[in-house]
């Protein structure tokens, strides 16, 4: 049997699109189309995941991607990346400083009394994980009232716009290595292939766009014992980072917008200084677009693990840059898995031909063995 | 640096050009930039905040006001308005190394306004936005405001409204923090031990 081109594939593919649309709108006359605003706000953590994995901070388009992919996070991130690939890159920003983030949440598991205080902000950390059945039939009136009441009931606080970083306090006490001045140009993973060894900036960029489940799984392997990071969260913060660019005429820094980000610094076991300085704690760093706490923590743990692997050679999978960085991208891995659904008729035909040939050889050998056994029995008789 | 300069109102900016110049001069001093960037309210006077304030109000209104201004001046594009992306560079606070967490939408424009008496005023804008038309509108407004030109008064309500919305946004965020501040002193007086592992 040879390769046969199939007629009608185009119609089937068009039909598949129609079926998808029919299912998306299956509520019929009783349905209401999801607005991208509703997705962006009511499914804000899902939107956060897509802007992070898509590598493009565009919550409105991320919400649209979620809508068109009917909630498939891998497909949504893929769509966002496809979109970004069609747009020209106008410039590269100057280095942004996360100490200027306008926070909505900051916690530390290292100290109770961090400068500025701990503020839980929006979190499910202390939720009971019981089903909220009242949401099943939420009335629009009650829905609209909640935020209004929250704002009305909470007095206007006297808080600063930014807060000091916990790691800076640790650094001031000499518990962390001093800050070094790095002037290297960061590695651009969207323009250059990952050919190992890669600099740390390539690892950070790859992890910032990683698929949440994948990066968590590899960090979890380190947490469970295939590694020795043993992290303490010095600070986890969520907030809006003002993006500053020089004014094209005056050169004065101008805020061109803001980006919701999650940032995490973990403190790990201390090490002796190679330069025979005082021993200090080591650090891992994670920061990505959107509100993605588990991802930022996983990234920080893997950053610390990869630093060790890059320096001393990997002793477990989570310290191996090649293993980690080539297996955490959602679009890459989903593409590879999905490609198995595409026609493999020729390769499979080849596999079948080889199997049949091998089976025939096996059969002929078997028949020869039987003949030989028969001959041997005849001789004995 | 004087805090009073930092919290100038918009109307003060229009009336007191000197104050703006004072500010820009002081801005270059060490440490002033950090202090300035931490301000989110009552800073409608700074050119660096105009794009942000204009982004806070509906884009159609900004474009409409810019179109009105355009009728008073001859406008030439110094560079063509563009919409695309910018690669964002971040400095990690652990080891102080830079990396790229991803890209952001960006639109930019640069224009030259020529008044009826032949005087020229340049304006420019870079905004996290998808619309080059919007960026051009902000650039036109930037030129008018920076030159303190006739038409500034038409922009004032937009800037004020944008500043008010940003102030409200800032208050909302701070309320989230204030409502969830952990009082460890209270915890220590009622619990025997901290929830440490």
XYZ file of C-alpha atoms in Angstrom:
578
model
C 0.000 0.000 0.000
C 1.485 3.328 -0.989
C 0.868 6.878 0.187
C -2.541 8.122 -0.828
C -3.482 11.776 -0.753
C -6.883 12.153 0.857
C -9.469 14.280 -0.872
C -11.861 16.212 1.314
C -9.465 16.990 4.145
C -10.069 20.696 3.749
C -13.786 20.256 4.160
C -13.276 18.155 7.269
C -10.980 20.758 8.777
C -13.493 23.496 8.051
C -16.142 21.274 9.557
C -14.040 20.848 12.691
C -13.853 24.618 13.070
C -17.615 24.816 12.654
C -18.134 22.154 15.309
C -15.852 24.021 17.710
C -17.855 27.178 17.165
C -21.115 25.285 17.561
C -19.941 23.911 20.904
C -18.691 27.307 22.043
C -22.130 28.764 21.409
C -24.104 25.671 22.418
C -26.025 27.539 25.112
C -28.036 28.913 22.234
C -30.724 31.472 22.931
C -30.137 31.308 26.678
C -26.437 32.001 26.353
C -24.510 35.229 26.720
C -21.175 35.630 24.950
C -18.232 35.985 27.318
C -16.786 39.456 27.134
C -13.027 39.766 27.176
C -13.436 42.226 30.035
C -15.232 39.577 32.068
C -12.511 37.037 31.337
C -9.773 39.509 32.161
C -11.300 40.421 35.505
C -13.235 37.371 36.667
C -10.680 34.877 35.393
C -7.770 37.136 36.205
C -5.438 34.360 37.325
C -6.074 32.465 34.109
C -5.364 35.647 32.172
C -2.197 36.092 34.216
C -1.075 32.624 33.272
C -1.540 33.336 29.583
C 0.313 36.671 29.547
C 3.168 34.940 31.334
C 3.324 31.825 29.177
C 2.621 33.804 26.030
C 5.534 36.102 26.794
C 3.479 39.175 25.977
C 1.919 41.415 28.587
C -1.381 42.103 26.911
C -4.225 41.096 29.246
C -6.947 42.054 26.768
C -5.524 39.852 24.038
C -4.816 37.099 26.545
C -8.491 37.184 27.504
C -9.434 36.967 23.846
C -7.052 34.041 23.403
C -8.709 32.271 26.338
C -12.097 32.863 24.764
C -11.174 31.620 21.318
C -9.380 28.576 22.701
C -12.330 27.791 24.971
C -10.112 27.804 28.031
C -7.228 25.691 26.734
C -4.229 27.422 28.324
C -1.676 25.910 25.967
C -3.646 26.956 22.891
C -4.238 30.424 24.346
C -0.535 30.983 25.054
C 0.230 29.676 21.550
C -2.198 32.210 20.028
C -0.641 35.048 21.997
C 2.835 34.069 20.886
C 1.667 33.797 17.303
C 0.243 37.295 17.577
C 3.488 38.700 18.963
C 5.409 37.150 16.109
C 3.401 39.283 13.668
C 4.253 42.579 15.331
C 7.372 44.643 14.775
C 9.686 45.159 17.698
C 10.060 48.889 18.096
C 12.608 48.938 20.881
C 14.114 47.296 23.897
C 13.348 49.004 27.160
C 15.983 50.199 29.542
C 16.379 48.027 32.605
C 13.299 48.147 34.795
C 13.626 48.110 38.555
C 11.121 45.973 40.463
C 11.672 47.911 43.686
C 9.270 50.430 42.151
C 6.397 47.974 41.930
C 3.080 49.278 43.228
C 2.241 46.346 45.403
C -1.030 44.603 46.108
C 0.598 41.784 48.062
C 3.872 41.110 49.854
C 4.776 38.353 52.247
C 7.898 36.802 53.682
C 8.378 33.411 55.253
C 11.816 34.432 56.509
C 10.812 37.171 58.948
C 7.648 38.310 60.654
C 8.612 41.943 60.831
C 9.783 42.878 57.381
C 10.271 46.592 56.701
C 6.886 47.987 55.715
C 5.000 44.976 57.049
C 3.440 41.890 55.552
C 0.230 42.280 53.594
C -1.579 39.243 52.262
C -3.476 40.980 49.482
C -5.579 38.780 47.215
C -4.706 35.169 48.011
C -6.265 31.730 48.317
C -3.515 30.674 50.734
C -5.856 30.633 53.708
C -9.013 29.585 51.884
C -10.772 26.470 53.117
C -11.105 24.984 49.642
C -14.783 24.387 50.207
C -17.143 24.833 47.305
C -18.822 28.227 47.351
C -22.242 27.125 46.252
C -23.549 30.667 46.469
C -21.561 31.516 43.353
C -23.473 28.946 41.345
C -26.448 31.292 41.111
C -24.865 34.653 41.752
C -27.167 37.545 41.023
C -25.756 40.459 39.027
C -26.935 42.855 41.755
C -24.977 41.100 44.505
C -22.007 40.678 42.197
C -21.845 44.411 41.518
C -22.217 45.260 45.167
C -19.185 43.340 46.453
C -16.386 45.544 45.164
C -18.360 48.674 45.964
C -18.822 47.571 49.571
C -15.174 46.608 49.914
C -14.092 50.079 48.857
C -16.684 51.811 51.005
C -15.930 49.787 54.134
C -12.146 50.073 53.962
C -10.828 53.398 55.220
C -8.373 55.222 53.021
C -4.964 54.049 54.196
C -1.806 56.048 54.544
C 0.622 53.753 52.817
C 3.612 54.402 50.594
C 3.499 53.510 46.927
C 6.511 51.234 47.155
C 8.117 49.092 49.821
C 11.721 48.181 50.552
C 12.889 44.746 49.518
C 13.593 42.123 52.139
C 16.754 40.967 50.371
C 18.187 44.447 50.684
C 17.763 44.275 54.462
C 19.533 40.909 54.469
C 22.233 42.270 52.251
C 22.738 45.242 54.555
C 23.389 42.773 57.376
C 26.035 41.007 55.328
C 23.997 37.803 55.041
C 23.866 37.880 51.258
C 26.621 38.237 48.715
C 27.297 41.857 47.732
C 25.702 43.159 44.560
C 27.961 42.877 41.559
C 27.768 45.183 38.610
C 26.687 43.190 35.558
C 26.796 44.893 32.203
C 26.267 41.907 29.905
C 23.545 42.184 27.302
C 20.810 39.722 28.232
C 20.161 36.688 26.060
C 17.106 37.103 23.818
C 15.418 33.704 23.612
C 13.001 34.979 20.968
C 15.834 35.660 18.517
C 18.576 33.190 19.448
C 18.380 29.415 19.855
C 19.328 27.850 23.164
C 22.721 26.335 22.453
C 24.259 25.128 25.691
C 25.896 26.376 27.774
C 23.640 29.424 27.974
C 23.948 32.425 30.308
C 21.711 32.818 33.321
C 19.693 35.524 31.533
C 18.603 32.876 28.995
C 17.505 30.606 31.820
C 15.539 33.379 33.528
C 13.846 34.403 30.284
C 12.946 30.805 29.434
C 11.546 30.183 32.898
C 9.571 33.441 32.851
C 7.681 32.122 29.776
C 7.519 28.531 30.979
C 4.354 26.487 31.249
C 3.314 26.634 34.888
C 2.756 22.909 35.389
C 6.034 21.991 33.724
C 8.187 24.378 35.720
C 6.405 23.394 38.904
C 7.019 19.692 38.236
C 10.762 20.179 37.828
C 11.002 22.473 40.853
C 8.953 19.935 42.805
C 11.481 17.237 41.990
C 14.084 19.422 43.697
C 11.817 20.111 46.659
C 11.092 16.406 47.178
C 14.695 15.339 47.257
C 16.215 15.340 43.765
C 18.085 18.459 44.806
C 19.104 20.399 47.883
C 17.897 23.982 47.519
C 15.767 23.966 50.718
C 14.427 27.441 50.015
C 13.004 30.068 52.326
C 10.882 32.711 50.658
C 12.616 35.958 51.557
C 9.865 37.864 49.811
C 7.007 37.188 47.471
C 5.441 40.285 45.991
C 2.689 40.965 43.501
C 2.167 44.382 42.039
C 2.226 46.724 39.121
C 5.620 47.653 37.766
C 5.719 51.096 36.130
C 7.483 50.776 32.794
C 9.795 53.725 32.298
C 11.212 54.850 28.962
C 13.195 57.979 28.191
C 11.127 60.704 26.579
C 12.189 60.803 22.910
C 12.849 64.538 23.121
C 13.884 65.336 26.685
C 15.363 61.995 27.701
C 13.459 62.334 30.946
C 12.037 59.020 32.238
C 8.387 58.713 31.279
C 5.945 56.121 32.547
C 4.527 54.490 29.424
C 2.323 52.027 31.284
C 2.477 49.393 33.964
C 2.804 45.619 34.076
C 1.343 43.294 36.686
C 4.142 41.053 37.899
C 4.904 38.425 40.502
C 8.368 38.364 41.975
C 9.987 35.964 44.408
C 13.401 35.794 45.998
C 14.310 32.620 47.830
C 17.189 32.329 50.245
C 18.953 28.986 50.133
C 21.742 27.256 52.016
C 24.804 29.331 52.673
C 28.069 28.701 50.923
C 31.680 29.638 51.451
C 32.853 32.460 49.272
C 35.297 31.343 46.582
C 37.269 34.561 47.202
C 37.662 33.561 50.865
C 35.144 36.160 51.996
C 32.616 35.504 54.722
C 30.065 32.771 53.938
C 26.696 34.086 52.825
C 23.295 32.694 51.929
C 22.682 31.942 48.280
C 19.739 33.314 46.356
C 17.267 32.192 43.748
C 15.134 34.588 41.737
C 11.821 34.303 39.945
C 9.718 36.988 38.298
C 7.151 36.725 35.553
C 4.272 38.656 34.040
C 0.922 38.438 35.788
C -0.125 37.118 39.169
C 1.493 33.676 39.164
C 2.838 32.869 42.598
C 3.511 29.147 42.251
C 5.348 29.799 39.025
C 7.502 32.561 40.526
C 8.443 30.343 43.484
C 9.204 27.386 41.200
C 11.297 29.667 38.999
C 13.275 30.944 41.980
C 13.991 27.414 43.187
C 15.084 26.284 39.735
C 17.202 29.414 39.284
C 19.093 28.519 42.436
C 19.398 24.879 41.340
C 20.610 25.873 37.869
C 23.192 28.278 39.292
C 24.715 25.312 41.104
C 24.460 23.096 38.049
C 26.081 25.698 35.801
C 28.915 26.177 38.269
C 29.642 22.658 39.534
C 27.918 20.449 36.978
C 24.467 18.965 37.494
C 23.941 16.245 40.081
C 20.206 15.927 39.502
C 17.762 16.806 36.716
C 16.699 20.161 38.200
C 20.307 21.354 38.130
C 20.772 20.473 34.458
C 20.163 23.575 32.316
C 19.577 21.559 29.163
C 17.107 19.227 30.849
C 15.201 22.021 32.563
C 15.167 24.708 29.896
C 14.298 22.434 26.985
C 11.351 20.812 28.761
C 9.405 23.637 30.398
C 8.082 25.532 27.407
C 4.378 24.931 26.956
C 4.170 25.757 23.256
C 7.188 23.593 22.435
C 6.049 20.579 24.429
C 2.405 20.881 23.465
C 3.430 21.154 19.832
C 5.490 18.003 20.031
C 2.721 16.077 21.757
C 0.073 17.388 19.376
C 2.079 16.634 16.275
C 1.520 12.938 16.956
C -2.106 13.551 16.006
C -1.058 14.634 12.517
C -0.921 12.090 9.684
C 2.073 9.783 9.976
C 0.817 7.461 7.247
C 4.128 7.126 5.424
C 6.292 6.596 8.480
C 3.779 4.193 9.944
C 3.572 2.357 6.595
C 7.328 2.009 6.763
C 7.065 0.730 10.336
C 4.477 -1.803 9.241
C 6.599 -2.950 6.287
C 9.551 -3.504 8.597
C 7.412 -5.323 11.120
C 5.917 -7.597 8.442
C 9.349 -8.359 7.013
C 10.615 -9.132 10.499
C 7.552 -11.277 11.162
C 8.159 -13.186 7.905
C 11.778 -13.761 8.871
C 10.665 -14.814 12.306
C 8.167 -17.228 10.734
C 10.722 -18.683 8.359
C 13.213 -19.154 11.194
C 10.498 -20.750 13.237
C 9.637 -23.122 10.367
C 13.281 -23.963 9.920
C 13.541 -24.730 13.618
C 10.490 -26.972 13.414
C 11.930 -28.779 10.375
C 15.226 -29.202 12.159
C 13.502 -30.591 15.241
C 11.483 -33.000 13.035
C 14.676 -34.164 11.311
C 16.397 -34.645 14.654
C 13.426 -36.696 15.927
C 13.474 -38.849 12.732
C 17.194 -39.502 13.197
C 16.654 -40.529 16.822
C 13.817 -42.900 15.794
C 14.437 68.726 45.981
C 11.370 70.405 47.309
C 8.279 68.272 47.811
C 6.173 71.296 47.016
C 7.446 71.188 43.457
C 6.584 67.530 43.185
C 2.955 68.045 44.096
C 2.196 71.016 41.912
C -1.296 70.879 40.502
C -1.905 71.027 36.799
C -3.193 74.586 36.879
C -0.059 75.667 38.676
C 1.947 74.086 35.913
C 0.121 76.066 33.257
C 0.494 79.311 35.119
C 4.006 78.857 36.371
C 6.343 77.756 33.673
C 9.227 78.506 35.962
C 8.129 75.844 38.388
C 8.313 73.207 35.703
C 11.789 74.269 34.758
C 12.803 74.188 38.398
C 11.436 70.703 38.626
C 13.249 69.476 35.545
C 16.480 70.904 36.806
C 16.056 69.311 40.204
C 15.023 66.055 38.619
C 18.517 65.476 37.416
C 19.853 65.512 40.933
C 20.776 62.205 42.483
C 17.938 60.476 44.277
C 15.260 62.734 42.955
C 14.291 60.307 40.224
C 13.517 57.557 42.743
C 11.494 59.884 44.865
C 9.598 61.157 41.894
C 8.738 57.745 40.537
C 7.202 56.758 43.842
C 4.582 59.448 43.489
C 1.298 58.345 42.000
C -0.971 61.178 42.955
C -1.008 64.934 42.561
C 1.709 64.915 39.949
C -0.267 66.062 36.996
C 2.320 68.742 36.422
C 5.032 66.447 35.118
C 5.515 65.737 31.451
C 6.574 62.247 32.378
C 3.078 61.540 33.709
C 1.042 62.943 30.826
C 0.998 59.694 28.829
C -0.087 57.723 31.870
C -2.856 60.180 32.679
C -4.051 60.203 29.095
C -4.043 56.405 28.971
C -6.361 56.368 31.966
C -9.175 58.038 30.032
C -10.912 56.604 26.949
C -8.606 56.688 23.922
C -11.367 58.092 21.717
C -11.557 61.220 23.872
C -7.816 61.770 23.678
C -7.857 61.333 19.920
C -10.788 63.728 19.627
C -9.036 66.442 21.663
C -5.856 65.985 19.641
C -7.876 66.343 16.438
C -9.231 69.632 17.737
C -5.704 70.825 18.450
C -4.597 69.682 15.032
C -6.918 72.168 13.445
C -4.983 75.002 15.084
C -1.510 73.902 13.970
C 0.208 72.406 11.016
C 1.347 68.972 12.116
C 4.183 67.048 10.556
C 5.300 63.594 11.539
C 8.972 63.648 12.475
C 8.846 59.861 12.609
C 5.931 57.820 11.372
C 3.569 56.710 14.132
C 4.084 53.020 14.819
C 2.438 50.302 16.861
C 4.321 47.181 17.787
C 6.113 45.657 20.743
C 8.935 46.479 23.094
C 11.175 43.890 24.648
C 11.100 44.486 28.375
C 14.337 44.276 30.270
C 14.274 43.591 33.976
C 17.025 43.545 36.569
C 16.817 40.611 38.941
C 17.060 41.756 42.507
C 18.953 38.677 43.679
C 22.149 38.820 41.645
C 21.605 42.108 39.843
C 21.617 40.550 36.371
C 19.355 41.711 33.569
C 17.014 39.454 31.598
C 13.956 39.668 29.371
C 10.714 38.413 30.961
C 8.776 39.127 27.773
C 7.367 41.830 25.565
C 4.855 44.647 25.998
C 2.696 46.446 23.444
C 4.081 49.823 22.489
C 2.993 52.620 20.188
C 5.149 55.625 19.429
C 4.952 58.891 17.554
C 6.916 62.102 17.169
C 5.452 65.242 15.657
C 6.364 68.827 14.884
C 3.694 71.474 15.336
C 3.946 74.724 13.440
C 1.827 77.587 14.649
C 0.351 80.255 12.404
C 3.224 82.589 13.259
C 5.709 79.952 12.091
C 6.986 78.879 15.509
C 7.705 75.162 15.831
C 7.100 72.889 18.800
C 8.071 69.251 19.001
C 6.142 66.554 20.809
C 6.573 62.827 21.197
C 4.946 59.874 22.870
C 5.597 56.265 23.722
C 2.685 54.453 25.285
C 1.806 50.868 26.140
C -0.962 50.771 23.579
C -1.903 49.049 20.321
C -2.869 52.164 18.429
C -0.417 54.349 16.537
C -3.233 56.877 16.167
C -3.475 57.128 19.932
C 0.305 57.567 20.252
C 0.193 60.360 17.682
C -2.620 62.056 19.591
C -0.568 61.904 22.782
C 2.435 63.292 20.898
C 0.369 66.247 19.649
C -0.857 66.901 23.182
C 2.710 66.562 24.453
C 3.846 69.294 22.074
C 0.982 71.608 22.994
C 1.464 71.153 26.733
C 5.256 71.336 26.649
C 5.084 74.557 24.646
C 2.269 75.875 26.857
C 0.445 76.619 23.632
C -3.097 77.727 23.047
C -5.245 74.624 23.306
C -3.660 73.436 26.540
C -6.857 74.316 28.342
C -8.722 71.752 26.246
C -6.424 69.026 27.509
C -6.580 70.038 31.152
C -9.888 68.288 31.926
C -8.555 65.066 30.380
C -5.376 65.181 32.436
C -7.273 66.005 35.587
C -9.705 63.166 34.996
C -6.857 60.780 34.241
C -5.032 61.861 37.380
C -8.170 61.397 39.450
C -8.702 57.905 38.054
C -5.100 56.969 38.773
C -5.430 58.322 42.298
C -8.530 56.225 42.805
C -6.726 53.191 41.417
C -3.849 53.782 43.799
C -6.226 54.090 46.762
C -7.964 50.852 45.793
C -4.667 49.006 45.700
C -3.610 50.441 49.027
C -6.911 49.397 50.509
C -6.125 45.830 49.465
C -2.870 46.092 51.363
C -4.307 47.831 54.403
C -7.184 45.367 54.705
C -4.809 42.412 54.734
C -1.922 43.746 56.834
C -0.754 41.041 59.214
C -0.598 42.186 62.808
C 2.042 39.948 64.327
C 1.879 41.777 67.639
C -1.736 40.804 67.975
C -0.928 37.266 66.908
C 1.845 37.018 69.501
C -0.464 38.057 72.292
C -3.142 35.513 71.463
C -1.162 32.564 70.145
C 1.457 30.615 71.991
C 3.673 30.065 69.011
C 4.040 31.464 65.552
C 2.939 29.314 62.699
C 6.495 28.404 61.890
C 7.219 24.996 60.518
